[in-house]
Tab-separated table of C-alpha atoms in Angstrom:
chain	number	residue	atom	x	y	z
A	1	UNK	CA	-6.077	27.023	25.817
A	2	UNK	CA	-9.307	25.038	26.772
A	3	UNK	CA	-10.180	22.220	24.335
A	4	UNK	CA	-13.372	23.235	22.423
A	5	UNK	CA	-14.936	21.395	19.367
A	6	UNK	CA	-13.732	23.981	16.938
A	7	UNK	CA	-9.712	23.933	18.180
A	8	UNK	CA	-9.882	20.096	18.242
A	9	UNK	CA	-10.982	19.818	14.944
A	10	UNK	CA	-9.744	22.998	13.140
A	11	UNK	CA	-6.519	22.624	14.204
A	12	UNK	CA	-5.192	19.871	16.698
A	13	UNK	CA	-6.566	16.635	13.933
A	14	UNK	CA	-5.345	18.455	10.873
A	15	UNK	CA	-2.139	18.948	12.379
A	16	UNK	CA	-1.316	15.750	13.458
A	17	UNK	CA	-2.667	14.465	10.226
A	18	UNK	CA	0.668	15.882	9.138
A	19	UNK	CA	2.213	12.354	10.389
A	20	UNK	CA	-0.678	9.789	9.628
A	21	UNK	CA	1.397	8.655	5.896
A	22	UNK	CA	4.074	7.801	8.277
A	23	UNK	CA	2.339	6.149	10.938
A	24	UNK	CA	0.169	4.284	8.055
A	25	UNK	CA	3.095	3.311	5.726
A	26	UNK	CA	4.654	1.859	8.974
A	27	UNK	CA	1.919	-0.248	9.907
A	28	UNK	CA	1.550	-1.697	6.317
A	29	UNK	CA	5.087	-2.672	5.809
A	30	UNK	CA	5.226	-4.138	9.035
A	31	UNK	CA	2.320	-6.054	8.990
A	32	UNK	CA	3.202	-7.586	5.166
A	33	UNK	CA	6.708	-8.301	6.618
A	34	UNK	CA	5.525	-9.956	9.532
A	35	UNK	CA	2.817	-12.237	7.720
A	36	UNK	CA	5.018	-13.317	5.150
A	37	UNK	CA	7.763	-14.261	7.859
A	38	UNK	CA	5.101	-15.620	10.118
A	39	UNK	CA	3.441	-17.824	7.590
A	40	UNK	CA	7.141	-19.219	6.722
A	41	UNK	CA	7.498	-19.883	10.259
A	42	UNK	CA	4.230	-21.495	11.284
A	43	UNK	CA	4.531	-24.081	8.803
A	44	UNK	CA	8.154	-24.652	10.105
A	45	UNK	CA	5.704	-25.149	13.091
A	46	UNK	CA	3.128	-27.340	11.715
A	47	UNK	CA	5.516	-29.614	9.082
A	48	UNK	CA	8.925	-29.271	10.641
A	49	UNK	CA	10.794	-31.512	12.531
A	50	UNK	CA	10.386	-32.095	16.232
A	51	UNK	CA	14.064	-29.457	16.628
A	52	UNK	CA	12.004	-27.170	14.449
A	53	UNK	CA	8.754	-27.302	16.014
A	54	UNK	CA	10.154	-27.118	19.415
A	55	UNK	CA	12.736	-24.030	18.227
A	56	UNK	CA	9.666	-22.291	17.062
A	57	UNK	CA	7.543	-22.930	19.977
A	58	UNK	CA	10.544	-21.380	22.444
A	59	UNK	CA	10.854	-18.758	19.791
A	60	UNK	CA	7.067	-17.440	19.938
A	61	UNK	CA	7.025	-17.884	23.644
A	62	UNK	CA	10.002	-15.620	24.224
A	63	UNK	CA	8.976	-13.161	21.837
A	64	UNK	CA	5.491	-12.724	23.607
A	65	UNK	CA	6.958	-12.893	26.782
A	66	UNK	CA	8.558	-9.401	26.239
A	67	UNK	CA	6.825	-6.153	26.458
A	68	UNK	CA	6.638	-4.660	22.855
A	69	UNK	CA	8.284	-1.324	23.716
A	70	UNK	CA	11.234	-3.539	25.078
A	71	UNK	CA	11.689	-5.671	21.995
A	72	UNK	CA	11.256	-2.721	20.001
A	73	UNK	CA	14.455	-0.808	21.590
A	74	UNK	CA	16.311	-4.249	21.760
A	75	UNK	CA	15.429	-5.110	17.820
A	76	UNK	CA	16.525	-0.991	16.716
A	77	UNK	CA	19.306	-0.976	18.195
A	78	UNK	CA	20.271	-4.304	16.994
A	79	UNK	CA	19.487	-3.680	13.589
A	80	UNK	CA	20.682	-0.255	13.440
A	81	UNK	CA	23.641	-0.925	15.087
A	82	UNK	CA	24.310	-4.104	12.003
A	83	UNK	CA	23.417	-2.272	9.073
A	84	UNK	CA	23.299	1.687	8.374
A	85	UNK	CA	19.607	2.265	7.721
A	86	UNK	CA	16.967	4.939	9.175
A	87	UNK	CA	14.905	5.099	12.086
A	88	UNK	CA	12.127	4.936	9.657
A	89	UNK	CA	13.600	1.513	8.491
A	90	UNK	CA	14.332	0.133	11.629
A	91	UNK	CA	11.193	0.847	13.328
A	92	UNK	CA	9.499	-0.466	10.631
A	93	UNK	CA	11.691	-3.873	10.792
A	94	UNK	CA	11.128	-4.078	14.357
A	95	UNK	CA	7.672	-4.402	14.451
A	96	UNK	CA	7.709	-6.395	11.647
A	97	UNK	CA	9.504	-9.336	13.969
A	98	UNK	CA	7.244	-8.565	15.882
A	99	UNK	CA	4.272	-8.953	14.475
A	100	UNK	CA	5.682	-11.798	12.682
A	101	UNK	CA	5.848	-13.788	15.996
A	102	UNK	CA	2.005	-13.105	16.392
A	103	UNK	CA	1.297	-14.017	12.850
A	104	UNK	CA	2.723	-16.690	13.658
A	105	UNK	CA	0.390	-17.996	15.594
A	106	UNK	CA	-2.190	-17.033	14.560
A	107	UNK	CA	-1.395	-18.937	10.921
A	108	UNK	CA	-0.426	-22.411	12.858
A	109	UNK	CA	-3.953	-22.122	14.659
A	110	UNK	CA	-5.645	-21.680	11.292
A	111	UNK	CA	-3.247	-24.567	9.211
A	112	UNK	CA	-3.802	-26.725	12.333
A	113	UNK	CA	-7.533	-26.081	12.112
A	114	UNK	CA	-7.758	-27.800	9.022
A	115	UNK	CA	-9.055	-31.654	8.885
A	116	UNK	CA	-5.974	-33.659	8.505
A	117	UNK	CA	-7.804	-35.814	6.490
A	118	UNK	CA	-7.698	-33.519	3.614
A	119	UNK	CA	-4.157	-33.509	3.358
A	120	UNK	CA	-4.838	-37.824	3.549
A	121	UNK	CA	-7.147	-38.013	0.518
A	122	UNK	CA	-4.875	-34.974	-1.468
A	123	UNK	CA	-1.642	-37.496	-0.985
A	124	UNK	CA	-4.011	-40.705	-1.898
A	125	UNK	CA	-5.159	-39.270	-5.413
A	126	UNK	CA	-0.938	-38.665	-5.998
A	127	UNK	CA	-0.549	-34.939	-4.982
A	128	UNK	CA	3.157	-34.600	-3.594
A	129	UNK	CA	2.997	-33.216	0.362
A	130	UNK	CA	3.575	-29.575	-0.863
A	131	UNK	CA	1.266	-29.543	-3.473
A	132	UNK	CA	-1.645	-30.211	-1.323
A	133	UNK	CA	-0.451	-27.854	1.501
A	134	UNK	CA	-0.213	-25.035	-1.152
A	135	UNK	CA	-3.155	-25.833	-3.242
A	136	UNK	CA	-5.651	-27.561	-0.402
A	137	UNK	CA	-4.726	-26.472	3.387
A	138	UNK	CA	-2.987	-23.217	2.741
A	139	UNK	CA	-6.031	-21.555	0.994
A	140	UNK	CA	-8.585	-22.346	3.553
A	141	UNK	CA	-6.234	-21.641	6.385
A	142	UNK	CA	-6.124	-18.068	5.220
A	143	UNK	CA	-9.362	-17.844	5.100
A	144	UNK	CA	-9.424	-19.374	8.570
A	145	UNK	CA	-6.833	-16.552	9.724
A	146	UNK	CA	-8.873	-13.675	8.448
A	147	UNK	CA	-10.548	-13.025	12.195
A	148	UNK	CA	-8.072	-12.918	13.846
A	149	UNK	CA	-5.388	-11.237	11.543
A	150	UNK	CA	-7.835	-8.184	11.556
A	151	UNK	CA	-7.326	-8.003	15.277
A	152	UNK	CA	-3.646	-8.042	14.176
A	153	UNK	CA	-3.780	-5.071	11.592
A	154	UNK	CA	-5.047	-2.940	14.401
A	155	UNK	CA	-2.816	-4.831	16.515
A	156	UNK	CA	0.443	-3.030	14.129
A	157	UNK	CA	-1.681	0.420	13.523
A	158	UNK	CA	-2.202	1.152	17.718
A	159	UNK	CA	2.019	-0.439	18.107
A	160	UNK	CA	3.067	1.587	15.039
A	161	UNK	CA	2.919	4.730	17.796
A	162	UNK	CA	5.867	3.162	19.654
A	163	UNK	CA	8.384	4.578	16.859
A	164	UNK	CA	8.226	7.672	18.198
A	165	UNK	CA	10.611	6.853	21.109
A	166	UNK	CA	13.314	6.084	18.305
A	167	UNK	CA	12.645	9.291	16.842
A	168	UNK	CA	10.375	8.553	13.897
A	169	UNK	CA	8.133	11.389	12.567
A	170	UNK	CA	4.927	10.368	12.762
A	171	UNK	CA	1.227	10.898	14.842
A	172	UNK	CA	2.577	10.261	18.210
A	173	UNK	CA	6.178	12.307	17.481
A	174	UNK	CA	3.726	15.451	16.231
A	175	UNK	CA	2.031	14.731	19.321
A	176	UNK	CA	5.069	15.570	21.366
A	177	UNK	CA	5.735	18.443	19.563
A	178	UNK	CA	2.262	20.321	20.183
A	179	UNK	CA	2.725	18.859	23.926
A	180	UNK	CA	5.844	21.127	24.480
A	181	UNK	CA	4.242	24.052	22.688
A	182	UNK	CA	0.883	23.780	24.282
A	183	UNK	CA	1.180	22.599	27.459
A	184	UNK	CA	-1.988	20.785	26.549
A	185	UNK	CA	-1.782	17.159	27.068
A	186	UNK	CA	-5.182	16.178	27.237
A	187	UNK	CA	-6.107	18.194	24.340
A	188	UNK	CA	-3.820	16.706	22.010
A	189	UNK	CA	-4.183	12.974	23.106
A	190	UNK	CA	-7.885	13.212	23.006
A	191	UNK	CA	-7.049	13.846	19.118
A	192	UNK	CA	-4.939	11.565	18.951
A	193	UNK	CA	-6.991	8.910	20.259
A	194	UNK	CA	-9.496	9.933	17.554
A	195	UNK	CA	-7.069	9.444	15.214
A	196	UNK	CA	-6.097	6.141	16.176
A	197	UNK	CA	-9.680	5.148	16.052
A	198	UNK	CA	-10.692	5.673	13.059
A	199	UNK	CA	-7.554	4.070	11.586
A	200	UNK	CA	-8.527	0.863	13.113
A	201	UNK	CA	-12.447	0.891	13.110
A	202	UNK	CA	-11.891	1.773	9.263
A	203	UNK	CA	-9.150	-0.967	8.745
A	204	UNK	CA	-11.686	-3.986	10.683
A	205	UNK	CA	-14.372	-2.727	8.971
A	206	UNK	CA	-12.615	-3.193	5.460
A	207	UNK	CA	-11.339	-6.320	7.013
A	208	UNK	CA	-14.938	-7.587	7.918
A	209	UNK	CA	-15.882	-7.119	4.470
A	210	UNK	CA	-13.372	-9.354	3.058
A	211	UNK	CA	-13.549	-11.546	5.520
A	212	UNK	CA	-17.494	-12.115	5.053
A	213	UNK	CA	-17.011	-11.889	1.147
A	214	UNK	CA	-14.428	-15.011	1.278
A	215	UNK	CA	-15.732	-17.237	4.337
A	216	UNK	CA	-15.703	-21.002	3.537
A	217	UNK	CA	-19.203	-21.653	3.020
A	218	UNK	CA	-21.615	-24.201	5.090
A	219	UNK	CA	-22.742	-26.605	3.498
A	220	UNK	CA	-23.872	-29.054	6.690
């Protein structure tokens, strides 16, 4: 079976449609995991001790160090060998971790990027230390994070295809499936790749949007 226009998108994108809740649910669980857990960590980063800071610092640099499909395996069987959950679950877990080591980074960059001497004239008008990180740095170091967490999102969505290997249902697992029946390879990753995509053109281009509608203004 050649690929034409009318099989790839008659048949070959609607099919493994079939799997794109998955593969999206996936993504978005483990990329509101992994912020939450890597804003947590990156101001461990920024305000902890020097143990802390340097725990976290050996932490991220391990993490990154590792190829993702490696961690992956290593984190599923680790946490579906500790508690009795799903592939689904786990999967979704793993990335989460992560992703959270990336977030964190990314967050400590933005927190960082803030002028210390906010947080001087906060504590000088009798604001306690966490009231001015929550109500002074931590909303414009979101805001600050927004770049390059959108880089992230896609980041997750283009990863998310590595739970297939654990034997999660989802684009790339359909993908296998059609593989073995069809014998066309090129075919059916040319859809997928068109797949993927959209998925993260769509999900930067929403991102964009936000980002432009909440950028700090300039007022030099």
């Amino acid at each position: 079976m050649e690929l034409t226009f009318n099989r790839l998108f008659t048949y070959l994108i609607p099919y493994l449609l079939g799997g794109i809740s998955v593969t999206l649910s996936v993504s978005f669980l483990a990329l509101v995991i992994g912020a939450v857990g890597g804003l947590l960590l990156a101001f461990l980063r920024v305000y902890g001790g020097r143990a802390v800071q340097v725990l976290m610092t050996i932490f991220s640099a391990v993490f990154r160090a590792i190829p993702q499909t490696i961690l992956l395996l290593l984190l599923y069987f680790v946490i579906a060998g500790s508690i009795n959950i799903s592939a689904y679950w786990a999967g979704t877990l793993s990335l989460a971790v992560i992703s959270c080591v990336y977030q964190l980074e990314i967050f400590r960059s933005a927190i960082e990027s803030v002028d210390y001497g906010q947080m001087m004239a906060a504590r000088a008008i009798g604001m306690s230390h966490l009231k001015a990180v929550f109500y002074i740095i931590l909303p414009q170091a979101l805001r600050r994070a927004l770049p390059s967490w959108a880089n992230e999102a896609a980041g997750v969505i283009k990863a998310s295809s590595l739970v297939y290997i654990i034997g999660v249902v989802e684009i790339m697992r359909l993908a296998q499936y059609e593989i073995a029946r069809s014998r066309q390879p090129f075919a059916v990753y040319i859809a997928v790749a068109l797949i993927y995509f959209a998925c993260t053109y769509l999900t930067n281009f929403a991102l964009r949007k936000v980002e432009r509608r909440l950028a700090i203004p300039d007022i030099s």
